Structure formats: structure tokens, C-alpha cells
Short mmCIF file of C-alpha atoms in Angstrom, two decimals:
data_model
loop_
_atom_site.label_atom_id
_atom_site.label_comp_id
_atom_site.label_asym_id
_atom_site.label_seq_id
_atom_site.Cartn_x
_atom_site.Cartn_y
_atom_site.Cartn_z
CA UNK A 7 131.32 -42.63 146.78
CA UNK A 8 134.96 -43.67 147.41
CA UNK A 9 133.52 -46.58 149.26
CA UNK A 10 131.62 -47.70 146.22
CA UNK A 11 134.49 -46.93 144.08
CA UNK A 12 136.76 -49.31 146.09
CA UNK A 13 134.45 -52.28 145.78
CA UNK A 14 134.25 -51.91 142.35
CA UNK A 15 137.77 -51.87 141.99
CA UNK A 16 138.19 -54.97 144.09
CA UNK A 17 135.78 -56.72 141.84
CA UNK A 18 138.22 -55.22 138.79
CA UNK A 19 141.47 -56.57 140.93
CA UNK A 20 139.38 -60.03 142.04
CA UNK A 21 138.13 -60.71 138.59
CA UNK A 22 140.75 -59.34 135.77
CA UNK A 23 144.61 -58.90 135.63
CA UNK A 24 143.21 -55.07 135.08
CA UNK A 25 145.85 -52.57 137.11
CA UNK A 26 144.06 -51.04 139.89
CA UNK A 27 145.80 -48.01 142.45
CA UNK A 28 148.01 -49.72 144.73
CA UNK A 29 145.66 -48.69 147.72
CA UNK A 30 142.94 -51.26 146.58
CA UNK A 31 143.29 -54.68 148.46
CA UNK A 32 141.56 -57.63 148.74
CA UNK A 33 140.19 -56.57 151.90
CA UNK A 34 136.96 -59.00 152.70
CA UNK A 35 134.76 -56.45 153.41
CA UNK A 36 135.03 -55.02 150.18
CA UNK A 37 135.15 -58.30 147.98
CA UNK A 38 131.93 -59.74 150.23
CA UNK A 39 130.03 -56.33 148.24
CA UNK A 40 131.77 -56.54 145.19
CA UNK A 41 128.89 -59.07 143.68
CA UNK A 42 126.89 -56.48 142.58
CA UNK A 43 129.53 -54.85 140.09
CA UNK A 44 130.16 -59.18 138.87
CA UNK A 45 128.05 -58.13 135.97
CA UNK A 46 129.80 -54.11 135.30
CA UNK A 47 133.58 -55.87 135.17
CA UNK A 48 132.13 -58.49 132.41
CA UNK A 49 131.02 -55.71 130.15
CA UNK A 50 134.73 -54.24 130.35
CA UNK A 51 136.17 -57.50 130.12
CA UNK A 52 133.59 -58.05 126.92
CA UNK A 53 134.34 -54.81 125.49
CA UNK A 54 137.94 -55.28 125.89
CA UNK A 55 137.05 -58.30 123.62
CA UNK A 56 134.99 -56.40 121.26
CA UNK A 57 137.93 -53.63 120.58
CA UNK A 58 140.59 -57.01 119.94
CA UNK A 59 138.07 -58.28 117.43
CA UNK A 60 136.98 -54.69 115.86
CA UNK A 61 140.89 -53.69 115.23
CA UNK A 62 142.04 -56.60 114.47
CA UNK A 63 139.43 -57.37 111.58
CA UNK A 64 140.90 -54.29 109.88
CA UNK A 65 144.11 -56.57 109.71
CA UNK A 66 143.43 -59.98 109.27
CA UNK A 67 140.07 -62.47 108.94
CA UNK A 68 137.12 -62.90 111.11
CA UNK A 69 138.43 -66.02 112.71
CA UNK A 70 141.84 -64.74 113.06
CA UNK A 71 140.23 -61.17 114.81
CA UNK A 72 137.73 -63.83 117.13
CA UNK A 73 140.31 -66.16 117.96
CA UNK A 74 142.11 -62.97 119.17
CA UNK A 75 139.27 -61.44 120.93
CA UNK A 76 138.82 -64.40 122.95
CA UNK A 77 142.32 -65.09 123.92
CA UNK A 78 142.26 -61.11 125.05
CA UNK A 79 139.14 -61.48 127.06
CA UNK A 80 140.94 -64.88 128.88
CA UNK A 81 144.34 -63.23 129.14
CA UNK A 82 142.55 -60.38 130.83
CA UNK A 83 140.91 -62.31 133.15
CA UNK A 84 143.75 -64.85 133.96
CA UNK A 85 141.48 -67.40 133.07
CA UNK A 86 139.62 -67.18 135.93
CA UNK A 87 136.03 -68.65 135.39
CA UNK A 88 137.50 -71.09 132.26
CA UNK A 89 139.72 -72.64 135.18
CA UNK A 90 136.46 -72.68 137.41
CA UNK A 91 134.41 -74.74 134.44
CA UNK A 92 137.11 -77.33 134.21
CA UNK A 93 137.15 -78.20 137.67
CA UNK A 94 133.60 -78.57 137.87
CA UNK A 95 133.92 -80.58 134.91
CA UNK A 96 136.59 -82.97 137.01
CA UNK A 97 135.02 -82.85 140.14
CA UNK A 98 131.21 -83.96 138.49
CA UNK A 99 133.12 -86.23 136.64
CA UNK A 100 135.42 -87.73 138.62
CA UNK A 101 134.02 -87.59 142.00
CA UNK A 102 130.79 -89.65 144.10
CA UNK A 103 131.14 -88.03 147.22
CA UNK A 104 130.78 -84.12 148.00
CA UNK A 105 134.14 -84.74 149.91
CA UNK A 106 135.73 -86.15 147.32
CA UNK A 107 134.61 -83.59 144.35
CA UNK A 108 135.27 -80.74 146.37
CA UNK A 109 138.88 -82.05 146.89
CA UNK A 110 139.10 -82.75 143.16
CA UNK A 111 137.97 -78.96 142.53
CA UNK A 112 140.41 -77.86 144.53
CA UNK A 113 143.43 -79.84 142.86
CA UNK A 114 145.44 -77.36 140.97
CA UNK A 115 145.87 -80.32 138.24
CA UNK A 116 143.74 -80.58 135.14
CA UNK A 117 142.14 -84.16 134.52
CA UNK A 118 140.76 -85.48 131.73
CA UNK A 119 137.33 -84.48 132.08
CA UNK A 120 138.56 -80.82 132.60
CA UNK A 121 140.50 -80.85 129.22
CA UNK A 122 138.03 -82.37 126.93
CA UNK A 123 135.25 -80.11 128.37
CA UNK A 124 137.19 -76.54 128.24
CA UNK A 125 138.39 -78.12 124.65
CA UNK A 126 134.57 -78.04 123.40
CA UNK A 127 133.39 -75.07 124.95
CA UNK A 128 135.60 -72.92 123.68
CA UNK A 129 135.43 -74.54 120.17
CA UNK A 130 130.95 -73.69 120.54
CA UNK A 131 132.08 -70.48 121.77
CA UNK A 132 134.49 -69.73 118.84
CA UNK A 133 132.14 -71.88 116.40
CA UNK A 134 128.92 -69.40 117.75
CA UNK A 135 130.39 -66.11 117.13
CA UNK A 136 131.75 -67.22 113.72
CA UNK A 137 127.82 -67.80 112.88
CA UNK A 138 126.86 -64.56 114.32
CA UNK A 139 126.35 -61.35 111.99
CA UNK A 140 129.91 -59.95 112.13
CA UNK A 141 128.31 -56.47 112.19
CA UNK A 142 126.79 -57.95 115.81
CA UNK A 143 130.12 -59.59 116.99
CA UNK A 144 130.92 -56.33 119.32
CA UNK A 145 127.86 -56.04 121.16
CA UNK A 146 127.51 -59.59 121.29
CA UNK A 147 130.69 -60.05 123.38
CA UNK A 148 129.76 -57.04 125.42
CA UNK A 149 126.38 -58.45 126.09
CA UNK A 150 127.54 -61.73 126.77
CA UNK A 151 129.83 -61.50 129.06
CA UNK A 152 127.57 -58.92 131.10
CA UNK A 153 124.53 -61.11 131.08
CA UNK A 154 126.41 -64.29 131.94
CA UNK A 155 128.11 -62.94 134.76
CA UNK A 156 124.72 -61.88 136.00
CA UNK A 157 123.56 -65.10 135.89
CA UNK A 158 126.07 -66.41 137.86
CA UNK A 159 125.13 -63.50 140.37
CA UNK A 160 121.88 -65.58 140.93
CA UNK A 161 123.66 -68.89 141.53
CA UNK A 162 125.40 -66.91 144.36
CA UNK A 163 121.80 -65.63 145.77
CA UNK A 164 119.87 -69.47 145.20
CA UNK A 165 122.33 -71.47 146.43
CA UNK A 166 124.87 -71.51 149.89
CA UNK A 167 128.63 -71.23 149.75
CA UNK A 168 129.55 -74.89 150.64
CA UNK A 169 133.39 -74.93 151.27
CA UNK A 170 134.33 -75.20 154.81
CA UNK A 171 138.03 -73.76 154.60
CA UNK A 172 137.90 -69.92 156.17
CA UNK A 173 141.22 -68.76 153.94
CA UNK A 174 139.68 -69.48 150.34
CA UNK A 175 140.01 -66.44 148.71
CA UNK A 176 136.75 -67.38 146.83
CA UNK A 177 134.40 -66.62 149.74
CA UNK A 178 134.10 -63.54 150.76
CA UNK A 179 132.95 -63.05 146.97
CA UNK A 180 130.89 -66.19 146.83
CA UNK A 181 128.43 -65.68 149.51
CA UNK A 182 125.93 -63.48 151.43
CA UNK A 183 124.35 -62.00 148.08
CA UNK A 184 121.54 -60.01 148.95
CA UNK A 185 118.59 -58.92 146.72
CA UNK A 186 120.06 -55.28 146.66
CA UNK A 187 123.23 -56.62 145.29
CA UNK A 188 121.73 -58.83 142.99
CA UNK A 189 119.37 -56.12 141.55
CA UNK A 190 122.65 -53.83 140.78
CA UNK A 191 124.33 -56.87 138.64
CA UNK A 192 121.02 -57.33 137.11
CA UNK A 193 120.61 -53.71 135.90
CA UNK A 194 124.21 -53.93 134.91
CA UNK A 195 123.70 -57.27 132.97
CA UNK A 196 120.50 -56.50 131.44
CA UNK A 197 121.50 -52.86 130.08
CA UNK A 198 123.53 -54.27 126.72
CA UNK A 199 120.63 -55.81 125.77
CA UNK A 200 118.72 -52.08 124.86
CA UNK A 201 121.43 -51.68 122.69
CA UNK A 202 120.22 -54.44 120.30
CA UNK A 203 117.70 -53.23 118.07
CA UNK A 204 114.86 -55.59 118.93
CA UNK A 205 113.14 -56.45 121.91
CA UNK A 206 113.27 -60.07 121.14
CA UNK A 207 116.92 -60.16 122.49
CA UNK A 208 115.38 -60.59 125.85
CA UNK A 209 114.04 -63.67 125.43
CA UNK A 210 118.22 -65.00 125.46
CA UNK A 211 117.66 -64.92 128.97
CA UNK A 212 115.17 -67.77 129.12
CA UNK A 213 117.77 -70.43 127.70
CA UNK A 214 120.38 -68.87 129.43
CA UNK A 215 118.67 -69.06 133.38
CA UNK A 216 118.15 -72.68 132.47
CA UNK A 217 121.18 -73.57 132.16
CA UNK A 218 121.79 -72.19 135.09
CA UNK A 219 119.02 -74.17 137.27
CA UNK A 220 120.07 -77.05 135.16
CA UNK A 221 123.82 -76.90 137.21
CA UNK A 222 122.35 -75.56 139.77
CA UNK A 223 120.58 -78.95 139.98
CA UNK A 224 123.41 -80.74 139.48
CA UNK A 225 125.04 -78.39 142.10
CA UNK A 226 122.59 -78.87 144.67
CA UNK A 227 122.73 -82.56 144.52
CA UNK A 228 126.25 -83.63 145.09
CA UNK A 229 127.15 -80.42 146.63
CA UNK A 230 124.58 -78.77 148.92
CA UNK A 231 125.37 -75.59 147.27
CA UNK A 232 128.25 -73.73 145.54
CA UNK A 233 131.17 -72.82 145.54
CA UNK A 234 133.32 -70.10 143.28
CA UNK A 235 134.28 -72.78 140.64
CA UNK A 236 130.56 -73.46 140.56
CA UNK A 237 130.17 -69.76 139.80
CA UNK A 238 132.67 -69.84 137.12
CA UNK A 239 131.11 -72.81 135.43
CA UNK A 240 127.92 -70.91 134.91
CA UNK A 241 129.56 -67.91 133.70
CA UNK A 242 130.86 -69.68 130.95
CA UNK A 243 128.30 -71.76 130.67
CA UNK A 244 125.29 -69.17 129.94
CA UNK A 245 128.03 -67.15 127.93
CA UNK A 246 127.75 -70.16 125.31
CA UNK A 247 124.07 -70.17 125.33
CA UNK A 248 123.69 -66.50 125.06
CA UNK A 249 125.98 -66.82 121.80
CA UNK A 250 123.98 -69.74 120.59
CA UNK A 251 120.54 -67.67 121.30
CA UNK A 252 121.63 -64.99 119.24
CA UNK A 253 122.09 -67.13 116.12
CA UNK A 254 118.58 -69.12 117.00
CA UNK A 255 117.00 -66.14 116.97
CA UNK A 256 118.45 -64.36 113.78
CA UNK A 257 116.96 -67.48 111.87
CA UNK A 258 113.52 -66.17 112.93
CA UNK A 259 113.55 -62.15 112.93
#
């Protein structure tokens, strides 16, 4: 049990700016198993969200209380998979070679195609939730961020870590995901869902795993694999289209 609790709490120190006891490390053994909780830390990072938004609607307006949620769940996380998405977004877009977009990845610098990308996602992220039921805001950010980061679980099972360097702090996280592992983030991921009171919220995950083989693709092709931006770009990623789902299927139930 204190084994289990350790990797979960590397996953919590990996993953958010969340304090954890000073006797949690990022020891590689722990961070290689931490995978399966990927899913478990983005429901506390959504419901950290979903608190921001519910107390701060008592105060001010729904965009004000989203646009507040949001910055909370990105401060929490130190930005961690929005800074993953925009160098994907530079190295696709600025690089021919795997060599050369893996180098562009790892450059600290944001480019142009970095900028105008994060710029419009989270302007359809913000835009989504503002369209979703405001009663359904709270679980909606809990859900989403649970299910996407599940997702990206899978893109750590389907596809190899392709980085050669031995001291990214990335990899001991970013490869070897077994089916055991993967089945834990799922049943972590999944769960928000039965909170929704209709069984057609499980159909989100259709659009949503599509996206995913749709980088994936991409991934595969000038890659060979992935790597933990790659990871982070999904996570975001399916976190739109689980937002968007939501107000496609409100239009039809």
C-alpha cells in the first residue's frame, strides 16, 4: 500500500505543482508506474477547476468564473501538457525531418506555430464550456480532464517512446505502459462519466479516441512514435473534443 501510495504521489509531484511529503522523489522506478494514476491526478486537477468555477460564479459571471477555472487548472499543473501541445505544434510545423522536429520540440522557445495554436485552443476550450449547461460545467471539467488524460494513456501503450537522450525526465513516465496500467487509468478515466445522467455520454469517447489515432498518425509518420510532448498534445487535444461532444450531444437528448 505505501508502495502504491508513492507512485501516485509521484504522478501528483510529476504532473501538478500539488505539495507532496518531502520523502516523495522522482525516483524512476516510481514515475515508470505512475501511468496508471495519469487519469486519477486529471480528475483532481479537473475538480480543482470545477471548485474555481463553482465559487467563483457566486461572485462574478460565467466567463469571468471559467476564465478562472481554467487559469487554476493550468497554474496547477505548471502548464505542463499546454507547453507539450505547442511544441508539437512547432515541431509538425516547422520541421521535415524527425531530427529536426524533435530538436524543435525540445527548444525551450515558443515559435509561431506554437503561439497561434495554444491561442485557438484555449479560445475552443473557453468558447465550449461557455456553450455547455452551466449546471454541467463541474462535472464537465472533472470528466474532461480524467478522460483525456486517459486517452493519452493509450498513446503511451500504441506507440514507442522515440527520444534517444537517457536524462529526459519525460521517460521513465512515457514508456513501458502495460495493459494492467492502462486498464487502472481507464477505470479511473471512465468513472466521471456514471456521474452524468445518461448513458449517451459514452459515446464522447468515440470522437475523442479519434483524435487521438488522428495524431497518432501524424505521430507515427514523422516520428516513429512519441514522445511526452506528444502525450501532452493529446491530452489537450481530446480535452477540446470531449467539451465539444458534450454540447453536440445536448442538441440531440
Amino acid at each position: 500500500m505505501k508502495k502504491e501510495l508513492q507512485i501516485f504521489l509521484t504522478a501528483i509531484m510529476f504532473f501538478t505543482r500539488i505539495p507532496c511529503p518531502k520523502w516523495v522523489d522522482h525516483k524512476a522506478e516510481y514515475l515508470k508506474k505512475s501511468a496508471k494514476y495519469f487519469s486519477l491526478v486529471g480528475i483532481i486537477v479537473g475538480g480543482i477547476g470545477a471548485l474555481v468555477f463553482y465559487g467563483s460564479s457566486f461572485l462574478f459571471s460565467t466567463e469571468i468564473a471559467l476564465l478562472l477555472s481554467i487559469c487554476s487548472t493550468i497554474y496547477v499543473t505548471g502548464a505542463f501538457h499546454e507547453d507539450g501541445f505547442a511544441d508539437v505544434c512547432d515541431g509538425l510545423g516547422g520541421g521535415w525531418t524527425k531530427e529536426k522536429i524533435l530538436l524543435i520540440m525540445k527548444d525551450s522557445r515558443l515559435g509561431t506555430y506554437g503561439t497561434v495554436g495554444l491561442l485557438l485552443l484555449l479560445a475552443i476550450k473557453f468558447s465550449a464550456l461557455r456553450e455547455t449547461p452551466v449546471h454541467l460545467i463541474p462535472l464537465t471539467l472533472i470528466a474532461g480532464h480524467g478522460l483525456s488524460r486517459f486517452i493519452a494513456t493509450t498513446l503511451l501503450y500504441t506507440h514507442p517512446y522515440v527520444r534517444d537522450t537517457e536524462n529526459s525526465k519525460a521517460k521513465p513516465a512515457a514508456k513501458d505502459v502495460n495493459i494492467g496500467m492502462l486498464t487502472i487509468s481507464g477505470i479511473f478515466g471512465i468513472l466521471p462519466l456514471f456521474l452524468f445522467k445518461t448513458p449517451y455520454i459514452f459515446l464522447t469517447i468515440i470522437p475523442m479516441y479519434l483524435a487521438k489515432m488522428y495524431l497518432g498518425s501524424k505521430f507515427k509518420k514523422w516520428l516513429g512514435g512519441q514522445t511526452g510532448d506528444c502525450a501532452g498534445a493529446v491530452q489537450q487535444l481530446t480535452e477540446v473534443v470531449f467539451y465539444l461532444s458534450i454540447i453536440a450531444l445536448w442538441k440531440f437528448i
